[in-house]
Amino acid sequence: MSKACFVKLTSCVALLLPTALAVFPPALIPPTVEAIYDELVKDFKHDVTDDAKKAGETPSGGLGILVIDQQLTQVVLTMDSHPRYHIANSIFWKNATGDSPEPFTSISSQDLKNGVWKPRDESLSDYVLAYTQSLEANGKFSLTIWPEHCVIGSPGHNIEPNVLSAALEWTKTSLKLVQYVMKGRNPFTEHYPALKAEYELPYDPSTSLNKALIKSLQRADKLVIVGESLSHSVNYNVRDLVAAWPRSD
C-alpha cells in the first residue's frame, strides 16, 4: 500500500519518497548506486497520498517538483494495483461467525491453526498457512489487513493529480515516454516494493524480481528516490535495489 516513481536524467534516476526526501546512509550505498540520478517516483496514487495528507506527512501539491526538471531522461511511476479480492483485504477472510477482520488486523500462522481466521474460499487453507509461515520464517512483514486501497479501476488507483500533471508536462517537453510499473495485481501475495512480491509464485513472473526494471535503472548516473510509504514500499524498494545492484570490484 504505497506508491513510487522512477525518473531518468542525463543519466539520472529519481525515486520519490514521502515528504522528507530520504538520505541514504553512505555505508549502505555501493558506489555504483551512489552514481545514479534517474528519477524513480514511487506509487503516488490517490488512496496513498490522501492518507499521507491526512496524517500530515506530505503537503498537497509538493510531490511533483522533481519530475518537472527537464534534465531528467527517464521517469518511472510505480502504481499499487490491487484487485478487491486480495489476501490483504477483509473480504478474503472470515472468523467462526462469518465476520471479516477489521483493517490493521494481523493474521499469523498460529491464528490460522487455531481457527481464529480462515479464507472464505476454504480450498486456500493450505496455501494461506504456507504463506504466513513463509513470511514469519523469512522475517517479512506479518500478514496485515489493510483498508481497501488502489483497487484497479477505482478513483483511488489513479496517480496523484499534481504528480501526474508534472509527469505529463515532462513527457510533452522531453518527447519521452513515462514508464508505468503496476505492482500488487496477484491476489495471493502482498507486493510492497515494485521490484518483487513478499511471496514469489512460480506461475506468476510479476511476483519475481523485476530484472528489466533494475537493468533500466542501471543505465543512469545518479538515482534519487521519492515516494510513500517510507516504512514499506520505499524502504524495501531501496533494500531490494541495493541487494540486486552489481558490485564493483
Short mmCIF file of N, CA and C in Angstrom, two decimals, residues 59-239:
data_model
loop_
_atom_site.label_atom_id
_atom_site.label_comp_id
_atom_site.label_asym_id
_atom_site.label_seq_id
_atom_site.Cartn_x
_atom_site.Cartn_y
_atom_site.Cartn_z
N PRO A 59 2.79 17.75 2.10
CA PRO A 59 1.97 18.89 1.71
C PRO A 59 1.33 18.65 0.36
N SER A 60 0.07 19.02 0.22
CA SER A 60 -0.60 18.88 -1.07
C SER A 60 0.12 19.68 -2.13
N GLY A 61 0.34 19.06 -3.27
CA GLY A 61 0.97 19.77 -4.38
C GLY A 61 2.47 19.75 -4.34
N GLY A 62 3.07 19.12 -3.33
CA GLY A 62 4.52 19.15 -3.22
C GLY A 62 5.22 17.93 -3.78
N LEU A 63 4.49 17.06 -4.48
CA LEU A 63 5.07 15.79 -4.88
C LEU A 63 5.67 15.80 -6.28
N GLY A 64 5.33 16.80 -7.10
CA GLY A 64 5.73 16.73 -8.50
C GLY A 64 6.96 17.53 -8.86
N ILE A 65 7.62 18.11 -7.87
CA ILE A 65 8.71 19.04 -8.15
C ILE A 65 9.84 18.39 -8.93
N LEU A 66 10.29 17.22 -8.50
CA LEU A 66 11.42 16.59 -9.16
C LEU A 66 11.11 16.21 -10.60
N VAL A 67 9.88 15.80 -10.85
CA VAL A 67 9.52 15.32 -12.17
C VAL A 67 9.57 16.43 -13.20
N ILE A 68 9.37 17.67 -12.78
CA ILE A 68 9.32 18.79 -13.71
C ILE A 68 10.69 19.09 -14.31
N ASP A 69 11.74 18.73 -13.61
CA ASP A 69 13.10 19.04 -14.06
C ASP A 69 13.38 18.41 -15.41
N GLN A 70 13.61 19.23 -16.43
CA GLN A 70 13.78 18.72 -17.79
C GLN A 70 15.14 18.08 -18.03
N GLN A 71 16.02 18.08 -17.01
CA GLN A 71 17.26 17.34 -17.15
C GLN A 71 17.00 15.83 -17.08
N LEU A 72 15.88 15.44 -16.52
CA LEU A 72 15.60 14.03 -16.34
C LEU A 72 15.45 13.34 -17.69
N THR A 73 16.07 12.17 -17.81
CA THR A 73 16.00 11.45 -19.07
C THR A 73 15.04 10.27 -19.02
N GLN A 74 14.56 9.91 -17.83
CA GLN A 74 13.61 8.81 -17.71
C GLN A 74 12.72 9.04 -16.50
N VAL A 75 11.44 8.73 -16.62
CA VAL A 75 10.52 8.80 -15.49
C VAL A 75 9.80 7.46 -15.39
N VAL A 76 9.83 6.85 -14.22
CA VAL A 76 9.13 5.60 -13.98
C VAL A 76 8.20 5.79 -12.79
N LEU A 77 6.91 5.61 -13.00
CA LEU A 77 5.92 5.72 -11.92
C LEU A 77 5.46 4.32 -11.55
N THR A 78 5.65 3.91 -10.29
CA THR A 78 5.13 2.62 -9.87
C THR A 78 3.76 2.82 -9.23
N MET A 79 2.87 1.88 -9.47
CA MET A 79 1.48 2.05 -9.05
C MET A 79 0.99 0.82 -8.29
N ASP A 80 0.62 1.01 -7.03
CA ASP A 80 -0.06 -0.03 -6.29
C ASP A 80 -1.33 -0.35 -7.06
N SER A 81 -1.56 -1.63 -7.37
CA SER A 81 -2.66 -2.01 -8.26
C SER A 81 -3.26 -3.32 -7.77
N HIS A 82 -4.35 -3.22 -7.01
CA HIS A 82 -4.92 -4.42 -6.38
C HIS A 82 -6.30 -4.76 -6.90
N PRO A 83 -6.60 -6.08 -7.03
CA PRO A 83 -7.99 -6.48 -7.16
C PRO A 83 -8.65 -6.34 -5.78
N ARG A 84 -9.97 -6.19 -5.75
CA ARG A 84 -10.62 -6.07 -4.44
C ARG A 84 -10.48 -7.37 -3.64
N TYR A 85 -10.62 -8.48 -4.34
CA TYR A 85 -10.43 -9.78 -3.68
C TYR A 85 -8.93 -10.02 -3.58
N HIS A 86 -8.39 -9.83 -2.39
CA HIS A 86 -6.93 -9.85 -2.21
C HIS A 86 -6.63 -10.36 -0.80
N ILE A 87 -5.53 -11.08 -0.66
CA ILE A 87 -5.18 -11.70 0.61
C ILE A 87 -5.04 -10.69 1.75
N ALA A 88 -4.77 -9.43 1.43
CA ALA A 88 -4.61 -8.40 2.46
C ALA A 88 -5.86 -7.54 2.62
N ASN A 89 -6.98 -7.96 2.03
CA ASN A 89 -8.24 -7.25 2.18
C ASN A 89 -9.22 -8.07 3.03
N SER A 90 -10.10 -7.38 3.74
CA SER A 90 -11.01 -8.04 4.68
C SER A 90 -11.88 -9.11 4.03
N ILE A 91 -12.35 -8.86 2.80
CA ILE A 91 -13.32 -9.79 2.20
C ILE A 91 -12.72 -11.16 1.91
N PHE A 92 -11.41 -11.29 1.97
CA PHE A 92 -10.75 -12.57 1.72
C PHE A 92 -10.96 -13.53 2.89
N TRP A 93 -11.23 -12.97 4.10
CA TRP A 93 -11.17 -13.74 5.34
C TRP A 93 -12.50 -13.75 6.10
N LYS A 94 -12.65 -14.74 6.99
CA LYS A 94 -13.80 -14.78 7.90
C LYS A 94 -13.37 -15.46 9.20
N ASN A 95 -14.13 -15.18 10.26
CA ASN A 95 -13.92 -15.88 11.53
C ASN A 95 -15.02 -16.92 11.72
N ALA A 96 -15.13 -17.47 12.92
CA ALA A 96 -16.09 -18.55 13.17
C ALA A 96 -17.53 -18.10 12.98
N THR A 97 -17.79 -16.81 13.16
CA THR A 97 -19.16 -16.30 12.98
C THR A 97 -19.39 -15.72 11.59
N GLY A 98 -18.39 -15.83 10.72
CA GLY A 98 -18.54 -15.35 9.34
C GLY A 98 -18.19 -13.90 9.14
N ASP A 99 -17.69 -13.23 10.19
CA ASP A 99 -17.32 -11.82 10.07
C ASP A 99 -15.91 -11.67 9.49
N SER A 100 -15.70 -10.57 8.77
CA SER A 100 -14.38 -10.26 8.22
C SER A 100 -13.55 -9.49 9.24
N PRO A 101 -12.23 -9.57 9.16
CA PRO A 101 -11.37 -8.82 10.08
C PRO A 101 -11.42 -7.32 9.80
N GLU A 102 -11.20 -6.54 10.82
CA GLU A 102 -11.12 -5.09 10.67
C GLU A 102 -9.78 -4.72 10.05
N PRO A 103 -9.71 -3.56 9.37
CA PRO A 103 -8.42 -3.09 8.87
C PRO A 103 -7.38 -3.02 9.99
N PHE A 104 -6.15 -3.33 9.64
CA PHE A 104 -4.98 -3.34 10.52
C PHE A 104 -4.93 -4.55 11.45
N THR A 105 -5.81 -5.53 11.20
CA THR A 105 -5.70 -6.81 11.89
C THR A 105 -4.50 -7.57 11.35
N SER A 106 -3.70 -8.15 12.24
CA SER A 106 -2.61 -9.03 11.82
C SER A 106 -3.08 -10.48 11.91
N ILE A 107 -2.71 -11.26 10.92
CA ILE A 107 -3.09 -12.68 10.90
C ILE A 107 -1.81 -13.51 10.86
N SER A 108 -1.61 -14.33 11.87
CA SER A 108 -0.41 -15.15 11.97
C SER A 108 -0.73 -16.59 11.59
N SER A 109 0.32 -17.38 11.39
CA SER A 109 0.11 -18.80 11.10
C SER A 109 -0.57 -19.48 12.29
N GLN A 110 -0.26 -19.02 13.51
CA GLN A 110 -0.90 -19.61 14.68
C GLN A 110 -2.39 -19.29 14.71
N ASP A 111 -2.77 -18.08 14.28
CA ASP A 111 -4.19 -17.73 14.18
C ASP A 111 -4.91 -18.71 13.26
N LEU A 112 -4.26 -19.06 12.15
CA LEU A 112 -4.88 -19.98 11.20
C LEU A 112 -5.00 -21.38 11.80
N LYS A 113 -3.96 -21.82 12.49
CA LYS A 113 -4.00 -23.15 13.12
C LYS A 113 -5.08 -23.21 14.19
N ASN A 114 -5.28 -22.08 14.89
CA ASN A 114 -6.27 -22.04 15.97
C ASN A 114 -7.68 -21.76 15.47
N GLY A 115 -7.83 -21.52 14.18
CA GLY A 115 -9.15 -21.27 13.61
C GLY A 115 -9.68 -19.88 13.88
N VAL A 116 -8.81 -18.96 14.30
CA VAL A 116 -9.26 -17.58 14.54
C VAL A 116 -9.73 -16.96 13.22
N TRP A 117 -8.97 -17.18 12.16
CA TRP A 117 -9.33 -16.70 10.83
C TRP A 117 -9.12 -17.83 9.82
N LYS A 118 -9.92 -17.80 8.77
CA LYS A 118 -9.71 -18.72 7.66
C LYS A 118 -10.18 -18.05 6.38
N PRO A 119 -9.65 -18.48 5.24
CA PRO A 119 -10.07 -17.87 3.98
C PRO A 119 -11.51 -18.24 3.67
N ARG A 120 -12.24 -17.32 3.08
CA ARG A 120 -13.62 -17.63 2.70
C ARG A 120 -13.65 -18.77 1.68
N ASP A 121 -12.67 -18.81 0.81
CA ASP A 121 -12.51 -19.95 -0.08
C ASP A 121 -11.63 -20.96 0.66
N GLU A 122 -12.25 -21.93 1.30
CA GLU A 122 -11.50 -22.82 2.19
C GLU A 122 -10.56 -23.75 1.45
N SER A 123 -10.66 -23.81 0.12
CA SER A 123 -9.69 -24.59 -0.65
C SER A 123 -8.30 -23.96 -0.58
N LEU A 124 -8.23 -22.70 -0.11
CA LEU A 124 -6.95 -22.00 0.00
C LEU A 124 -6.32 -22.14 1.39
N SER A 125 -6.89 -22.98 2.25
CA SER A 125 -6.41 -23.08 3.63
C SER A 125 -4.94 -23.49 3.72
N ASP A 126 -4.55 -24.49 2.94
CA ASP A 126 -3.15 -24.93 2.98
C ASP A 126 -2.23 -23.83 2.45
N TYR A 127 -2.70 -23.13 1.41
CA TYR A 127 -1.87 -22.07 0.82
C TYR A 127 -1.64 -20.94 1.82
N VAL A 128 -2.69 -20.45 2.46
CA VAL A 128 -2.52 -19.29 3.35
C VAL A 128 -1.67 -19.65 4.57
N LEU A 129 -1.74 -20.92 5.01
CA LEU A 129 -0.87 -21.34 6.10
C LEU A 129 0.59 -21.32 5.65
N ALA A 130 0.85 -21.86 4.46
CA ALA A 130 2.22 -21.83 3.93
C ALA A 130 2.69 -20.39 3.72
N TYR A 131 1.79 -19.53 3.27
CA TYR A 131 2.11 -18.12 3.03
C TYR A 131 2.54 -17.42 4.32
N THR A 132 1.72 -17.54 5.36
CA THR A 132 2.04 -16.87 6.63
C THR A 132 3.29 -17.47 7.27
N GLN A 133 3.45 -18.77 7.16
CA GLN A 133 4.66 -19.40 7.72
C GLN A 133 5.91 -18.91 7.00
N SER A 134 5.82 -18.73 5.69
CA SER A 134 6.96 -18.24 4.92
C SER A 134 7.30 -16.80 5.32
N LEU A 135 6.28 -15.95 5.48
CA LEU A 135 6.53 -14.57 5.92
C LEU A 135 7.27 -14.56 7.26
N GLU A 136 6.80 -15.38 8.18
CA GLU A 136 7.38 -15.41 9.52
C GLU A 136 8.80 -15.98 9.51
N ALA A 137 9.01 -17.03 8.74
CA ALA A 137 10.32 -17.68 8.70
C ALA A 137 11.38 -16.80 8.05
N ASN A 138 10.94 -15.92 7.14
CA ASN A 138 11.88 -15.10 6.39
C ASN A 138 11.97 -13.66 6.89
N GLY A 139 11.37 -13.40 8.06
CA GLY A 139 11.47 -12.06 8.65
C GLY A 139 10.73 -10.99 7.87
N LYS A 140 9.68 -11.38 7.15
CA LYS A 140 8.89 -10.41 6.39
C LYS A 140 7.87 -9.74 7.30
N PHE A 141 7.19 -8.72 6.76
CA PHE A 141 6.07 -8.14 7.49
C PHE A 141 5.02 -9.21 7.72
N SER A 142 4.37 -9.18 8.88
CA SER A 142 3.27 -10.11 9.11
C SER A 142 2.12 -9.77 8.18
N LEU A 143 1.28 -10.76 7.91
CA LEU A 143 0.11 -10.51 7.06
C LEU A 143 -0.81 -9.52 7.77
N THR A 144 -1.01 -8.37 7.17
CA THR A 144 -1.84 -7.31 7.74
C THR A 144 -3.01 -7.04 6.81
N ILE A 145 -4.18 -6.87 7.39
CA ILE A 145 -5.36 -6.49 6.62
C ILE A 145 -5.37 -4.97 6.50
N TRP A 146 -5.34 -4.47 5.27
CA TRP A 146 -5.30 -3.03 5.02
C TRP A 146 -6.68 -2.51 4.65
N PRO A 147 -6.94 -1.23 4.89
CA PRO A 147 -8.13 -0.63 4.28
C PRO A 147 -8.04 -0.83 2.77
N GLU A 148 -9.16 -1.07 2.13
CA GLU A 148 -9.11 -1.27 0.68
C GLU A 148 -8.54 -0.02 0.02
N HIS A 149 -7.56 -0.21 -0.84
CA HIS A 149 -6.88 0.93 -1.45
C HIS A 149 -6.38 0.53 -2.83
N CYS A 150 -6.28 1.51 -3.71
CA CYS A 150 -5.69 1.32 -5.04
C CYS A 150 -6.33 0.14 -5.76
N VAL A 151 -7.64 -0.01 -5.61
CA VAL A 151 -8.36 -1.08 -6.32
C VAL A 151 -8.39 -0.72 -7.80
N ILE A 152 -7.96 -1.66 -8.62
CA ILE A 152 -7.83 -1.39 -10.06
C ILE A 152 -9.15 -0.88 -10.63
N GLY A 153 -9.09 0.25 -11.32
CA GLY A 153 -10.27 0.84 -11.94
C GLY A 153 -10.98 1.84 -11.06
N SER A 154 -10.64 1.91 -9.78
CA SER A 154 -11.29 2.86 -8.88
C SER A 154 -10.57 4.20 -8.92
N PRO A 155 -11.21 5.29 -8.47
CA PRO A 155 -10.53 6.60 -8.43
C PRO A 155 -9.24 6.56 -7.62
N GLY A 156 -9.21 5.75 -6.56
CA GLY A 156 -8.02 5.69 -5.72
C GLY A 156 -6.82 5.04 -6.38
N HIS A 157 -7.04 4.40 -7.52
CA HIS A 157 -5.93 3.77 -8.25
C HIS A 157 -5.17 4.81 -9.07
N ASN A 158 -5.76 5.97 -9.27
CA ASN A 158 -5.13 6.99 -10.11
C ASN A 158 -3.91 7.60 -9.45
N ILE A 159 -3.00 8.11 -10.27
CA ILE A 159 -1.83 8.82 -9.77
C ILE A 159 -2.26 10.18 -9.23
N GLU A 160 -1.64 10.62 -8.14
CA GLU A 160 -1.95 11.92 -7.54
C GLU A 160 -1.88 13.00 -8.62
N PRO A 161 -2.91 13.85 -8.75
CA PRO A 161 -3.01 14.79 -9.88
C PRO A 161 -1.79 15.68 -10.09
N ASN A 162 -1.19 16.20 -9.01
CA ASN A 162 -0.02 17.07 -9.18
C ASN A 162 1.16 16.33 -9.77
N VAL A 163 1.35 15.09 -9.33
CA VAL A 163 2.45 14.28 -9.86
C VAL A 163 2.18 13.92 -11.31
N LEU A 164 0.94 13.51 -11.60
CA LEU A 164 0.61 13.13 -12.98
C LEU A 164 0.77 14.32 -13.91
N SER A 165 0.30 15.49 -13.49
CA SER A 165 0.42 16.69 -14.32
C SER A 165 1.88 16.99 -14.62
N ALA A 166 2.73 16.90 -13.59
CA ALA A 166 4.15 17.18 -13.79
C ALA A 166 4.79 16.15 -14.72
N ALA A 167 4.41 14.89 -14.55
CA ALA A 167 4.97 13.83 -15.40
C ALA A 167 4.54 14.01 -16.85
N LEU A 168 3.27 14.37 -17.06
CA LEU A 168 2.79 14.57 -18.43
C LEU A 168 3.43 15.80 -19.07
N GLU A 169 3.68 16.83 -18.29
CA GLU A 169 4.38 18.00 -18.81
C GLU A 169 5.81 17.63 -19.19
N TRP A 170 6.43 16.79 -18.37
CA TRP A 170 7.79 16.33 -18.68
C TRP A 170 7.82 15.57 -20.00
N THR A 171 6.84 14.68 -20.21
CA THR A 171 6.85 13.88 -21.44
C THR A 171 6.55 14.75 -22.66
N LYS A 172 5.73 15.80 -22.47
CA LYS A 172 5.45 16.73 -23.58
C LYS A 172 6.71 17.47 -23.99
N THR A 173 7.47 17.92 -23.02
CA THR A 173 8.67 18.71 -23.31
C THR A 173 9.84 17.84 -23.78
N SER A 174 9.99 16.68 -23.15
CA SER A 174 11.14 15.82 -23.46
C SER A 174 10.89 14.91 -24.66
N LEU A 175 9.60 14.72 -25.01
CA LEU A 175 9.22 13.79 -26.08
C LEU A 175 9.66 12.37 -25.74
N LYS A 176 9.60 12.03 -24.46
CA LYS A 176 9.93 10.69 -23.99
C LYS A 176 8.75 10.13 -23.20
N LEU A 177 8.66 8.81 -23.17
CA LEU A 177 7.54 8.17 -22.51
C LEU A 177 7.77 8.03 -21.01
N VAL A 178 6.72 8.26 -20.24
CA VAL A 178 6.73 7.91 -18.83
C VAL A 178 6.51 6.39 -18.74
N GLN A 179 7.27 5.71 -17.91
CA GLN A 179 7.11 4.27 -17.74
C GLN A 179 6.25 4.01 -16.51
N TYR A 180 5.19 3.24 -16.66
CA TYR A 180 4.29 2.91 -15.56
C TYR A 180 4.50 1.45 -15.16
N VAL A 181 4.79 1.21 -13.90
CA VAL A 181 5.02 -0.15 -13.41
C VAL A 181 3.94 -0.46 -12.37
N MET A 182 3.06 -1.41 -12.69
CA MET A 182 1.99 -1.80 -11.76
C MET A 182 2.46 -2.97 -10.90
N LYS A 183 2.15 -2.89 -9.63
CA LYS A 183 2.51 -3.98 -8.71
C LYS A 183 1.33 -4.31 -7.82
N GLY A 184 1.23 -5.57 -7.40
CA GLY A 184 0.17 -5.95 -6.47
C GLY A 184 -1.05 -6.55 -7.12
N ARG A 185 -0.96 -6.91 -8.40
CA ARG A 185 -2.15 -7.43 -9.09
C ARG A 185 -2.47 -8.87 -8.72
N ASN A 186 -1.47 -9.62 -8.25
CA ASN A 186 -1.77 -11.00 -7.86
C ASN A 186 -2.50 -11.00 -6.51
N PRO A 187 -3.67 -11.64 -6.42
CA PRO A 187 -4.47 -11.56 -5.19
C PRO A 187 -3.94 -12.40 -4.04
N PHE A 188 -2.91 -13.20 -4.29
CA PHE A 188 -2.48 -14.16 -3.28
C PHE A 188 -1.16 -13.82 -2.61
N THR A 189 -0.67 -12.61 -2.81
CA THR A 189 0.53 -12.17 -2.11
C THR A 189 0.56 -10.65 -2.01
N GLU A 190 1.15 -10.15 -0.92
CA GLU A 190 1.41 -8.72 -0.84
C GLU A 190 2.60 -8.39 -1.74
N HIS A 191 2.69 -7.12 -2.14
CA HIS A 191 3.73 -6.72 -3.09
C HIS A 191 4.14 -5.30 -2.72
N TYR A 192 4.86 -5.16 -1.61
CA TYR A 192 5.19 -3.82 -1.12
C TYR A 192 6.15 -3.08 -2.05
N PRO A 193 7.36 -3.60 -2.30
CA PRO A 193 8.24 -2.90 -3.25
C PRO A 193 7.85 -3.22 -4.69
N ALA A 194 8.25 -2.36 -5.60
CA ALA A 194 7.95 -2.58 -7.02
C ALA A 194 8.78 -3.72 -7.59
N LEU A 195 9.87 -4.06 -6.94
CA LEU A 195 10.82 -5.00 -7.54
C LEU A 195 10.44 -6.46 -7.38
N LYS A 196 9.76 -6.83 -6.29
CA LYS A 196 9.30 -8.21 -6.16
C LYS A 196 8.27 -8.31 -5.04
N ALA A 197 7.46 -9.38 -5.09
CA ALA A 197 6.41 -9.59 -4.11
C ALA A 197 6.97 -10.16 -2.81
N GLU A 198 6.16 -10.12 -1.76
CA GLU A 198 6.55 -10.72 -0.49
C GLU A 198 6.73 -12.23 -0.61
N TYR A 199 5.94 -12.85 -1.46
CA TYR A 199 5.94 -14.31 -1.61
C TYR A 199 5.90 -14.60 -3.11
N GLU A 200 7.02 -15.08 -3.63
CA GLU A 200 7.10 -15.29 -5.08
C GLU A 200 6.32 -16.54 -5.48
N LEU A 201 5.55 -16.41 -6.55
CA LEU A 201 4.73 -17.51 -7.05
C LEU A 201 5.27 -17.96 -8.40
N PRO A 202 5.67 -19.22 -8.52
CA PRO A 202 6.33 -19.70 -9.74
C PRO A 202 5.51 -19.49 -11.02
N TYR A 203 4.18 -19.51 -10.89
CA TYR A 203 3.34 -19.38 -12.08
C TYR A 203 3.13 -17.93 -12.50
N ASP A 204 3.58 -16.97 -11.69
CA ASP A 204 3.34 -15.56 -11.99
C ASP A 204 4.65 -14.78 -11.96
N PRO A 205 5.26 -14.55 -13.13
CA PRO A 205 6.55 -13.83 -13.19
C PRO A 205 6.50 -12.44 -12.58
N SER A 206 5.31 -11.83 -12.51
CA SER A 206 5.23 -10.47 -11.96
C SER A 206 5.54 -10.43 -10.48
N THR A 207 5.53 -11.59 -9.81
CA THR A 207 5.86 -11.62 -8.38
C THR A 207 7.35 -11.80 -8.13
N SER A 208 8.11 -12.11 -9.18
CA SER A 208 9.56 -12.31 -9.04
C SER A 208 10.32 -11.01 -9.27
N LEU A 209 11.61 -11.03 -8.99
CA LEU A 209 12.44 -9.84 -9.12
C LEU A 209 12.33 -9.25 -10.52
N ASN A 210 12.01 -7.95 -10.58
CA ASN A 210 11.85 -7.26 -11.86
C ASN A 210 13.22 -6.85 -12.40
N LYS A 211 13.88 -7.81 -13.04
CA LYS A 211 15.25 -7.57 -13.52
C LYS A 211 15.29 -6.52 -14.63
N ALA A 212 14.23 -6.47 -15.44
CA ALA A 212 14.21 -5.48 -16.53
C ALA A 212 14.20 -4.06 -15.98
N LEU A 213 13.44 -3.83 -14.90
CA LEU A 213 13.40 -2.50 -14.30
C LEU A 213 14.75 -2.15 -13.70
N ILE A 214 15.35 -3.10 -12.99
CA ILE A 214 16.67 -2.85 -12.41
C ILE A 214 17.68 -2.52 -13.50
N LYS A 215 17.63 -3.28 -14.59
CA LYS A 215 18.58 -3.05 -15.69
C LYS A 215 18.41 -1.65 -16.27
N SER A 216 17.16 -1.20 -16.39
CA SER A 216 16.93 0.14 -16.95
C SER A 216 17.45 1.22 -16.01
N LEU A 217 17.33 0.99 -14.70
CA LEU A 217 17.82 1.97 -13.73
C LEU A 217 19.34 2.01 -13.71
N GLN A 218 19.96 0.90 -14.03
CA GLN A 218 21.43 0.83 -14.00
C GLN A 218 22.08 1.66 -15.11
N ARG A 219 21.30 2.09 -16.07
CA ARG A 219 21.86 2.93 -17.14
C ARG A 219 22.06 4.37 -16.66
N ALA A 220 21.50 4.69 -15.51
CA ALA A 220 21.58 6.07 -15.01
C ALA A 220 22.90 6.34 -14.31
N ASP A 221 23.25 7.61 -14.22
CA ASP A 221 24.44 8.02 -13.48
C ASP A 221 24.13 8.30 -12.01
N LYS A 222 22.91 8.76 -11.76
CA LYS A 222 22.52 9.07 -10.38
C LYS A 222 21.08 8.62 -10.15
N LEU A 223 20.77 8.29 -8.89
CA LEU A 223 19.44 7.81 -8.53
C LEU A 223 18.91 8.59 -7.33
N VAL A 224 17.72 9.18 -7.50
CA VAL A 224 17.03 9.88 -6.42
C VAL A 224 15.76 9.10 -6.15
N ILE A 225 15.41 8.89 -4.88
CA ILE A 225 14.26 8.06 -4.55
C ILE A 225 13.25 8.87 -3.74
N VAL A 226 12.01 8.86 -4.19
CA VAL A 226 10.94 9.61 -3.52
C VAL A 226 9.68 8.76 -3.54
N GLY A 227 8.84 8.83 -2.51
CA GLY A 227 7.61 8.05 -2.57
C GLY A 227 6.92 7.87 -1.24
N GLU A 228 5.98 6.94 -1.17
CA GLU A 228 5.24 6.57 0.02
C GLU A 228 4.98 5.07 -0.05
N SER A 229 4.92 4.33 0.97
CA SER A 229 5.23 4.73 2.33
C SER A 229 6.67 4.38 2.66
N LEU A 230 7.26 5.19 3.51
CA LEU A 230 8.66 5.01 3.85
C LEU A 230 8.89 3.70 4.60
N SER A 231 7.89 3.26 5.36
CA SER A 231 8.05 2.04 6.17
C SER A 231 8.01 0.77 5.33
N HIS A 232 7.24 0.77 4.25
CA HIS A 232 7.03 -0.46 3.49
C HIS A 232 7.61 -0.36 2.07
N SER A 233 6.86 0.26 1.17
CA SER A 233 7.25 0.22 -0.24
C SER A 233 8.59 0.88 -0.52
N VAL A 234 8.76 2.11 -0.08
CA VAL A 234 10.01 2.82 -0.36
C VAL A 234 11.18 2.10 0.32
N ASN A 235 10.98 1.76 1.58
CA ASN A 235 12.00 1.08 2.35
C ASN A 235 12.52 -0.15 1.60
N TYR A 236 11.59 -1.01 1.18
CA TYR A 236 12.03 -2.27 0.59
C TYR A 236 12.35 -2.15 -0.90
N ASN A 237 11.88 -1.12 -1.56
CA ASN A 237 12.39 -0.85 -2.91
C ASN A 237 13.89 -0.58 -2.84
N VAL A 238 14.28 0.25 -1.89
CA VAL A 238 15.70 0.60 -1.75
C VAL A 238 16.51 -0.63 -1.36
N ARG A 239 16.03 -1.38 -0.39
CA ARG A 239 16.76 -2.57 0.05
C ARG A 239 16.93 -3.58 -1.09
#
